[in-house]
Amino acid sequence: MTSATGGSQPKYWLIAVNLGEAINGGRYVAGSRLPGENDIMREHGVARATARQALAQLVNWGLAEARKGSGIYVREFRPIVRDGIERLGPSTWPAGASVWAAETEGREMAVDQLEVAQADAPGHIRALLGLADGGRAVLRSRRYVLDGKPVLLSRSWLPTAIAAGSPITQPDPGAGGIYARLAELGHAPVRFREDLRSRMPQPTEIERLALAPGTPVVEICRIAFDAGGTPVEANEMTADASAYVFRYEFDR
Amino acid sequence: MTSATGGSQPKYWLIAVNLGEAINGGRYVAGSRLPGENDIMREHGVARATARQALAQLVNWGLAEARKGSGIYVREFRPIVRDGIERLGPSTWPAGASVWAAETEGREMAVDQLEVAQADAPGHIRALLGLADGGRAVLRSRRYVLDGKPVLLSRSWLPTAIAAGSPITQPDPGAGGIYARLAELGHAPVRFREDLRSRMPQPTEIERLALAPGTPVVEICRIAFDAGGTPVEANEMTADASAYVFRYEFDR
DNA sequence: AAGTGGTCTAGACCACTGC
DNA sequence: CAGTGGTCTAGACCACTTA
């Protein structure tokens, strides 16, 4: 194994690629234990730091996770499907299975860390909501926890001019949620835009979402418009990418 | 700086968090140079490996990139918007040369590594297209390059029963692309489903997309249905997450 | 108690960049 | 040519898991 493909690639990389191919090739089942640092040192005749570097690659690729005092294990991917469109009304089309095995049934979604406040909206939110400089907004912030694992952070901004004095400013906005309250206020959301991007998480997100190393987050920014085209809500969400598949279905 | 917040966190982590906050706080402009390994060793009184570990965190968080022989620099994020719905409307696909014309906005999108072949579809594609065991499919595979930087890999599968003998099996399917050809064959796509997930890239994807460390990929699996509800195309795409924002707009 | 991964030090040589 | 990051070695101590 000392000289393999081209010879120009570093040892730790070759070791990591070998192990990665073994995982993807199914030679290690999800959840099973991989060779540890000592095994790699012995098998490949390398120093400890080199073996660690190889394993760090597998962790960064999202293929493995380290458990202190125990070993390195193959990660699993069991996402839930978040349907961006059909959520609002069932269609006549057959509900297709996802490419990626997704299991929603029997899993409990809970809400956590709920906070409601009035605040000065940051610049990009003001621009999205069409608020004047210093325009204030209602911020509803919360965390979603699936089977004990936090999976989504949500920060929902609504113009104070619309929401002030309504149940929207209460922790529990009542049956139907804030969209039902907006409808009662004459601002029923009828059009939505969702922008998605993915990136690696920041330390605060790593902590709040309890993210394993090698896990990206997906940022979703949803804007809801009423019938007059006025933006009535901007919802910034941060999702654990290993927990979600995002689905959009549309015609034409 | 030797003892900061709680005291329980490792040195390299505190150094990385400090630098990360400095970047997010705007104290380092995008593209500017960060303190190097020697600077950190001197300023924090740590060994070389510890300084490297701190900088590796910044790279893994996607905040910085290392340039051999030069230094460590703050990364920039300049994505293009991929509109998942308006893009596939009837006004764009019969006429436009490619779906990308609407999105590139002055930047140059090229196609690369184009391959067309007939192949045995893998199991998950067979399931999505409703193909029998051993059912063959046409595979159109290509790479999109934006301003010299590869940004998207695409593997499009079509049932041989539909596509065989048509221009779809040619490298250049003609004006309007394969969707116009499918329409001529009586299988005009009228409904689409896109499933998105994000994960860290594998070595082959790192190479084909020339990905910087700390960059996730977004996998998009799009399925196109004709008016009869028959799936006529499954397109597996792999995008450089730092190059894209995915946009979906919908009513109700 | 033995084994594991996590952190850290103190060296070394290399390839590359920039002046 | 001096400085940079990339790779690698050979140690050390720690906290944690498992049996």
XYZ file of C-alpha atoms (C1' of nucleotides) in Angstrom:
542
model
C 0.000 0.000 0.000
C 3.036 2.263 0.189
C 2.820 3.040 -3.534
C -0.606 2.825 -5.057
C -2.191 4.860 -7.871
C 0.015 7.676 -9.115
C 2.391 7.874 -6.204
C 2.073 11.658 -5.920
C -0.821 11.662 -3.494
C -0.152 11.810 0.246
C -0.425 8.711 2.365
C -3.317 9.950 4.503
C -5.312 10.677 1.349
C -4.781 7.218 -0.126
C -5.743 5.577 3.142
C -8.877 7.728 3.375
C -9.886 7.077 -0.237
C -9.443 3.340 0.265
C -11.633 3.359 3.336
C -14.166 5.640 1.675
C -14.498 3.294 -1.287
C -14.898 0.398 1.092
C -17.764 2.211 2.798
C -19.474 3.215 -0.437
C -18.927 -0.265 -1.790
C -20.902 -1.644 1.102
C -17.999 -3.470 2.694
C -18.823 -1.624 5.917
C -22.496 -1.506 6.895
C -23.911 1.731 8.294
C -23.223 1.830 12.008
C -20.363 -0.642 11.905
C -16.928 0.033 13.311
C -14.025 1.100 11.114
C -10.322 0.410 11.717
C -9.113 2.735 14.484
C -5.971 4.813 14.731
C -3.895 1.954 16.073
C -5.113 -0.407 13.346
C -4.161 2.060 10.626
C -0.742 2.740 12.171
C -0.072 -0.998 12.230
C -1.541 -1.853 8.817
C -0.003 1.038 6.897
C 3.116 1.645 8.955
C 2.409 5.311 9.537
C 2.607 7.627 12.514
C -0.333 8.368 14.720
C -0.962 11.843 13.290
C -1.072 10.445 9.767
C -3.616 7.808 10.726
C -5.651 10.514 12.450
C -5.497 12.705 9.368
C -6.872 9.892 7.230
C -9.755 9.295 9.621
C -10.386 13.047 9.825
C -10.976 13.010 6.071
C -13.646 10.346 6.397
C -15.298 12.405 9.122
C -15.128 15.582 7.016
C -16.613 13.727 4.049
C -19.546 12.875 6.270
C -18.883 9.158 5.904
C -17.816 8.380 9.475
C -18.253 9.663 12.996
C -15.858 9.342 15.917
C -17.010 8.242 19.343
C -14.626 9.151 22.107
C -13.164 6.143 23.832
C -14.951 3.760 21.523
C -14.000 3.968 17.868
C -14.860 5.290 14.433
C -18.188 4.262 12.941
C -19.932 4.486 9.573
C -22.598 7.207 9.560
C -26.156 6.656 8.445
C -28.408 8.970 6.448
C -32.079 8.845 7.432
C -33.642 12.108 6.298
C -37.185 13.364 6.518
C -38.887 14.930 3.510
C -39.848 18.578 3.711
C -42.334 19.256 0.945
C -42.110 22.884 -0.062
C -45.304 23.049 -2.088
C -47.777 20.183 -1.756
C -47.847 20.719 1.988
C -50.613 23.240 1.318
C -52.933 21.032 -0.698
C -52.960 17.397 -1.791
C -52.603 16.739 -5.488
C -54.019 14.128 -7.848
C -50.513 12.917 -8.600
C -49.093 9.836 -7.010
C -46.937 10.639 -4.004
C -43.582 9.328 -5.143
C -41.015 7.791 -2.921
C -37.879 9.815 -2.462
C -34.621 8.822 -4.116
C -33.173 8.768 -0.660
C -34.803 6.492 1.830
C -36.827 8.766 4.053
C -38.710 7.775 7.133
C -41.184 10.164 8.670
C -43.607 7.782 10.278
C -43.390 7.179 13.969
C -40.944 10.012 14.555
C -41.889 12.864 16.890
C -41.290 16.508 15.981
C -41.203 18.864 18.961
C -40.751 22.622 19.254
C -38.137 24.123 21.517
C -36.512 27.425 22.504
C -39.564 29.443 21.445
C -39.049 33.196 21.701
C -41.244 36.052 20.541
C -40.015 39.634 20.600
C -40.108 42.934 18.804
C -36.765 43.930 17.372
C -35.010 46.074 14.826
C -34.830 43.911 11.761
C -31.372 43.458 10.198
C -30.753 45.145 6.861
C -31.405 42.220 4.540
C -34.705 41.460 6.290
C -35.785 45.079 6.039
C -35.055 44.951 2.332
C -37.056 41.740 1.889
C -40.055 43.048 3.828
C -39.868 46.525 2.351
C -39.448 48.109 5.771
C -38.170 51.639 6.204
C -34.867 52.272 7.924
C -35.307 51.468 11.598
C -38.592 49.762 10.756
C -39.379 47.330 13.534
C -40.548 43.766 13.170
C -41.915 40.905 15.224
C -39.412 38.078 15.531
C -40.667 34.570 16.242
C -37.718 32.272 16.815
C -37.845 28.571 17.550
C -36.081 25.221 17.229
C -37.539 21.949 15.947
C -36.420 18.714 17.544
C -36.974 15.335 15.906
C -36.796 12.342 18.212
C -34.570 14.291 20.584
C -32.217 15.519 17.852
C -32.514 19.234 16.919
C -32.937 19.511 13.151
C -34.150 23.019 12.298
C -33.762 26.588 13.519
C -36.386 29.073 12.399
C -36.462 32.855 12.686
C -39.680 34.347 11.353
C -39.924 38.121 10.830
C -43.235 39.969 10.394
C -43.770 43.728 9.942
C -44.891 45.329 13.192
C -47.339 47.429 11.187
C -49.242 44.234 10.358
C -48.698 41.996 13.353
C -48.729 44.389 16.319
C -51.561 43.779 18.756
C -52.514 40.445 17.178
C -52.025 36.939 18.621
C -48.969 36.750 16.366
C -47.052 38.521 19.119
C -48.012 35.781 21.588
C -45.966 32.604 22.019
C -49.005 30.540 21.014
C -50.731 32.251 18.076
C -53.701 29.861 18.193
C -55.176 27.267 15.828
C -53.903 27.499 12.264
C -50.736 29.314 13.290
C -49.611 32.719 12.156
C -50.846 32.188 8.591
C -54.427 31.879 9.852
C -53.943 35.058 11.917
C -52.510 36.893 8.918
C -55.579 35.872 6.917
C -57.848 37.302 9.633
C -55.884 40.542 9.417
C -56.571 40.748 5.688
C -53.072 39.620 4.703
C -53.550 35.969 3.834
C -50.337 34.635 2.260
C -51.028 33.472 -1.294
C -47.574 33.321 -2.827
C -44.289 32.025 -1.499
C -40.677 32.211 -2.530
C -38.022 29.961 -1.067
C -34.303 30.491 -1.635
C -32.051 27.629 -0.566
C -28.317 27.502 -0.156
C -25.980 25.112 1.582
C -22.817 25.818 3.515
C -20.804 24.545 6.444
C -22.159 25.551 9.860
C -20.750 28.174 12.207
C -19.837 27.269 15.809
C -23.144 28.567 17.225
C -25.082 26.483 14.708
C -22.941 23.437 15.436
C -23.944 23.813 19.068
C -27.661 24.600 18.665
C -28.203 21.834 16.106
C -25.774 19.405 17.767
C -24.182 18.831 14.384
C -21.714 16.048 13.774
C -18.493 17.128 12.043
C -18.814 16.814 8.281
C -22.457 17.927 8.300
C -23.495 20.948 6.212
C -26.534 23.091 6.912
C -29.164 24.245 4.446
C -30.317 27.832 4.780
C -33.846 28.438 3.568
C -35.244 31.941 3.266
C -38.982 31.893 2.645
C -40.962 35.025 1.867
C -44.767 35.029 1.977
C -46.746 37.566 -0.036
C -50.413 38.516 0.334
C -52.813 38.999 -2.580
C -51.646 42.581 -3.006
C -48.038 41.481 -3.461
C -47.005 42.813 -0.071
C -44.404 40.701 1.743
C -45.954 39.713 5.066
C -43.376 37.285 6.446
C -39.717 36.445 6.000
C -38.681 33.149 7.542
C -34.975 32.346 7.832
C -34.446 28.667 8.529
C -31.291 26.712 9.182
C -31.592 22.965 8.736
C -29.324 20.059 9.590
C -28.598 18.853 6.058
C -28.307 15.241 7.215
C -31.892 15.348 8.497
C -33.725 16.655 5.457
C -34.650 16.091 1.869
C -36.279 19.167 0.323
C -38.974 18.427 -2.211
C -40.620 20.745 -4.720
C -43.305 19.618 -7.146
C -44.706 21.871 -9.817
C -46.508 21.778 -13.175
C -45.799 22.859 -16.705
C -5.997 34.705 25.254
C -4.712 31.640 27.039
C -7.859 31.390 29.185
C -10.992 32.796 27.613
C -14.632 31.722 27.897
C -15.193 28.629 29.981
C -11.677 27.261 29.954
C -12.789 23.779 28.983
C -12.533 24.294 25.241
C -9.319 23.380 23.415
C -6.876 26.086 22.352
C -7.240 25.486 18.627
C -11.011 25.864 18.932
C -10.803 29.184 20.762
C -8.322 30.532 18.225
C -10.557 29.425 15.359
C -13.705 30.887 16.934
C -11.935 34.196 17.522
C -10.812 34.388 13.922
C -14.207 33.251 12.671
C -15.961 35.999 14.614
C -13.465 38.511 13.259
C -14.316 37.415 9.726
C -18.076 37.480 10.280
C -17.749 40.785 12.087
C -16.230 42.251 8.966
C -12.792 42.824 10.470
C -11.348 40.869 7.548
C -12.694 41.720 4.100
C -13.402 38.899 1.643
C -10.193 38.048 -0.143
C -7.899 39.508 2.509
C -5.108 37.608 4.155
C -5.485 36.045 7.599
C -2.732 35.491 10.177
C -0.633 32.525 9.057
C 0.675 29.562 10.997
C 3.751 31.428 12.207
C 1.699 34.430 13.308
C -0.600 32.224 15.359
C 2.280 30.305 16.919
C 3.845 33.586 17.989
C 0.668 35.382 19.102
C -0.836 32.488 21.034
C 2.309 30.662 22.061
C 1.240 27.325 20.591
C 2.952 24.650 18.566
C 2.755 24.533 14.812
C 0.277 21.645 14.705
C -2.082 23.529 17.004
C -1.985 26.635 14.840
C -2.610 24.462 11.798
C -5.576 22.806 13.510
C -7.131 26.204 14.175
C -6.712 27.288 10.561
C -8.054 23.920 9.392
C -11.269 24.688 11.275
C -11.706 27.957 9.416
C -11.177 26.115 6.149
C -13.660 23.401 7.110
C -16.222 26.049 8.093
C -15.913 27.400 4.585
C -14.682 30.761 5.880
C -11.098 30.620 4.597
C -9.016 29.007 1.901
C -5.329 28.140 1.984
C -3.006 29.011 -0.872
C 0.214 27.021 -0.861
C 3.265 29.175 -0.382
C 1.215 32.297 0.028
C -1.144 32.351 3.001
C -4.674 31.881 4.256
C -7.384 34.085 2.785
C -11.032 34.915 3.489
C -13.369 33.178 1.038
C -16.085 34.926 -0.926
C -19.601 33.713 -1.768
C -20.907 34.788 -5.188
C -23.659 32.352 -6.165
C -25.896 32.261 -9.196
C -29.622 31.772 -8.791
C -31.113 28.597 -10.195
C -34.840 29.085 -10.474
C -36.407 25.675 -10.191
C -39.857 26.562 -11.475
C -39.951 29.546 -13.830
C -36.973 28.052 -15.646
C -38.952 25.042 -16.842
C -41.996 26.995 -17.998
C -43.209 26.578 -21.589
C -41.794 29.960 -22.574
C -38.244 28.843 -21.966
C -37.861 25.257 -23.049
C -39.277 25.116 -26.617
C -37.277 28.137 -27.781
C -34.188 28.571 -25.645
C -30.965 26.808 -26.480
C -30.605 25.702 -22.889
C -32.310 26.190 -19.588
C -29.254 28.052 -18.339
C -29.567 31.090 -20.571
C -31.976 32.732 -18.151
C -29.718 32.321 -15.152
C -26.260 33.200 -16.261
C -26.640 36.986 -16.484
C -23.506 37.941 -18.306
C -21.427 35.088 -16.956
C -20.282 32.447 -19.370
C -21.767 28.938 -18.926
C -20.143 26.189 -20.958
C -20.873 22.481 -21.282
C -18.145 19.953 -20.873
C -17.510 16.216 -20.692
C -20.683 15.439 -22.662
C -21.384 11.740 -22.988
C -24.416 9.931 -24.367
C -24.793 6.199 -24.011
C -27.233 3.407 -23.449
C -26.731 1.669 -20.159
C -28.329 -0.517 -17.541
C -29.888 1.918 -15.125
C -28.957 1.489 -11.475
C -31.631 0.235 -9.136
C -32.859 3.534 -7.725
C -33.203 5.011 -11.230
C -35.115 1.950 -12.413
C -37.488 2.413 -9.501
C -37.997 6.102 -10.246
C -38.620 5.515 -13.958
C -40.706 2.417 -13.412
C -38.348 0.274 -15.470
C -38.357 -3.479 -15.297
C -35.376 -5.370 -13.983
C -32.573 -5.003 -16.497
C -34.589 -2.278 -18.235
C -32.183 -0.177 -20.228
C -32.035 3.604 -20.351
C -30.361 6.395 -22.270
C -27.824 8.226 -20.124
C -26.895 11.782 -21.031
C -24.066 12.942 -18.793
C -22.403 16.345 -18.793
C -20.631 19.003 -16.774
C -21.451 22.719 -16.639
C -18.606 25.192 -16.316
C -19.215 28.799 -15.274
C -16.458 31.263 -16.119
C -13.921 28.445 -16.149
C -15.067 26.969 -12.814
C -17.044 23.679 -12.985
C -20.258 24.103 -10.996
C -22.657 21.275 -11.878
C -22.574 17.613 -12.853
C -25.688 16.238 -14.525
C -26.700 12.669 -15.311
C -30.001 12.444 -17.142
C -31.704 9.061 -17.560
C -34.498 8.398 -20.086
C -36.305 5.106 -20.757
C -34.969 3.474 -23.903
C -38.549 2.565 -24.820
C -39.280 6.262 -25.265
C -35.993 7.744 -26.411
C -34.503 5.074 -28.680
C -34.067 6.171 -32.283
C -34.771 9.823 -31.508
C -32.307 12.739 -31.499
C -32.229 12.303 -27.732
C -29.590 9.643 -28.286
C -27.411 12.133 -30.148
C -24.907 14.407 -28.402
C -26.789 17.447 -29.760
C -30.540 16.820 -29.475
C -31.393 19.984 -31.440
C -33.217 23.214 -30.678
C -35.216 23.177 -27.469
C -33.243 20.292 -26.030
C -34.532 16.907 -24.969
C -37.794 18.319 -23.571
C -38.799 19.555 -27.034
C -37.924 16.112 -28.451
C -39.949 14.386 -25.759
C -42.897 16.622 -26.677
C -42.587 15.564 -30.329
C -42.609 11.951 -29.200
C -45.914 12.510 -27.403
C -44.346 12.617 -23.951
C -44.160 16.332 -23.235
C -43.108 16.837 -19.614
C -45.863 18.626 -17.757
C -44.980 17.985 -14.151
C -41.698 17.973 -12.289
C -40.483 16.858 -8.916
C -37.165 17.956 -7.484
C -35.646 16.387 -4.371
C -32.691 18.259 -2.909
C -30.216 17.198 -0.303
C -26.848 18.498 0.763
C -23.787 16.603 1.892
C -20.011 16.766 1.791
C -18.468 15.710 -1.529
C -16.653 12.468 -2.302
C -13.111 12.503 -3.718
C -14.289 12.055 -7.314
C -16.686 14.984 -6.937
C -13.994 17.105 -5.319
C -11.899 16.494 -8.411
C -14.565 16.910 -11.105
C -15.993 20.082 -9.545
C -12.599 21.412 -8.370
C -14.127 21.967 -4.938
C -12.360 23.942 -2.237
C -12.190 22.208 1.151
C -15.158 23.176 3.296
C -17.532 23.228 0.332
C -20.630 20.994 0.394
C -22.473 19.779 -2.668
C -26.197 19.840 -3.325
C -27.675 16.761 -4.949
C -30.801 17.420 -6.971
C -32.881 14.583 -8.345
C -35.465 15.865 -10.800
C -38.147 13.648 -12.272
C -40.238 14.774 -15.247
C -43.706 13.307 -15.866
C -45.786 13.458 -19.022
C -49.528 14.156 -19.055
C -50.295 10.501 -18.419
C -48.241 10.505 -15.232
C -45.465 8.429 -16.778
C -41.976 9.387 -15.633
C -40.008 10.260 -18.774
C -36.746 11.556 -17.316
C -34.745 11.302 -14.126
C -31.952 13.830 -13.831
C -29.399 13.432 -11.079
C -27.425 16.628 -10.578
C -24.544 17.438 -8.275
C -23.906 21.138 -7.698
C -21.098 23.076 -6.071
C -23.036 24.526 -3.122
C -20.893 27.668 -3.115
C -21.973 28.459 -6.686
C -25.743 28.229 -6.352
C -28.847 29.560 -4.726
C -31.885 27.412 -5.458
C -35.122 29.324 -5.837
C -38.673 28.003 -5.850
C -41.739 30.216 -6.206
C -45.264 28.909 -5.908
C -48.826 29.995 -5.142
C -51.484 29.199 -2.555
C -7.443 -1.934 33.356
C -6.978 -1.704 28.604
C -8.105 0.549 24.563
C -9.964 4.507 22.231
C -10.074 9.049 20.266
C -8.778 14.299 21.551
C -5.275 17.559 22.340
C -0.587 19.238 22.194
C 4.466 19.615 21.662
C 8.957 19.775 19.002
C 11.033 18.727 15.663
C 11.832 17.616 10.138
C 11.654 17.935 4.937
C 9.108 19.332 0.922
C 6.851 22.265 -2.890
C 5.290 26.371 -3.845
C 4.816 31.664 -3.890
C 6.501 36.158 -4.104
C 9.899 39.435 -4.055
C 15.894 33.305 -1.220
C 12.911 33.824 2.596
C 8.354 32.739 3.920
C 4.326 29.958 3.305
C 1.374 26.029 3.774
C 1.478 20.497 3.180
C 3.071 16.260 4.902
C 5.071 13.272 8.363
C 7.364 11.481 12.524
C 7.784 10.336 17.617
C 6.703 11.191 21.403
C 3.240 12.807 25.652
C -0.961 13.330 28.684
C -5.907 13.390 29.003
C -10.973 11.906 29.146
C -13.786 8.653 27.875
C -15.821 3.861 26.836
C -15.984 -0.886 27.426
C -15.533 -4.925 29.654
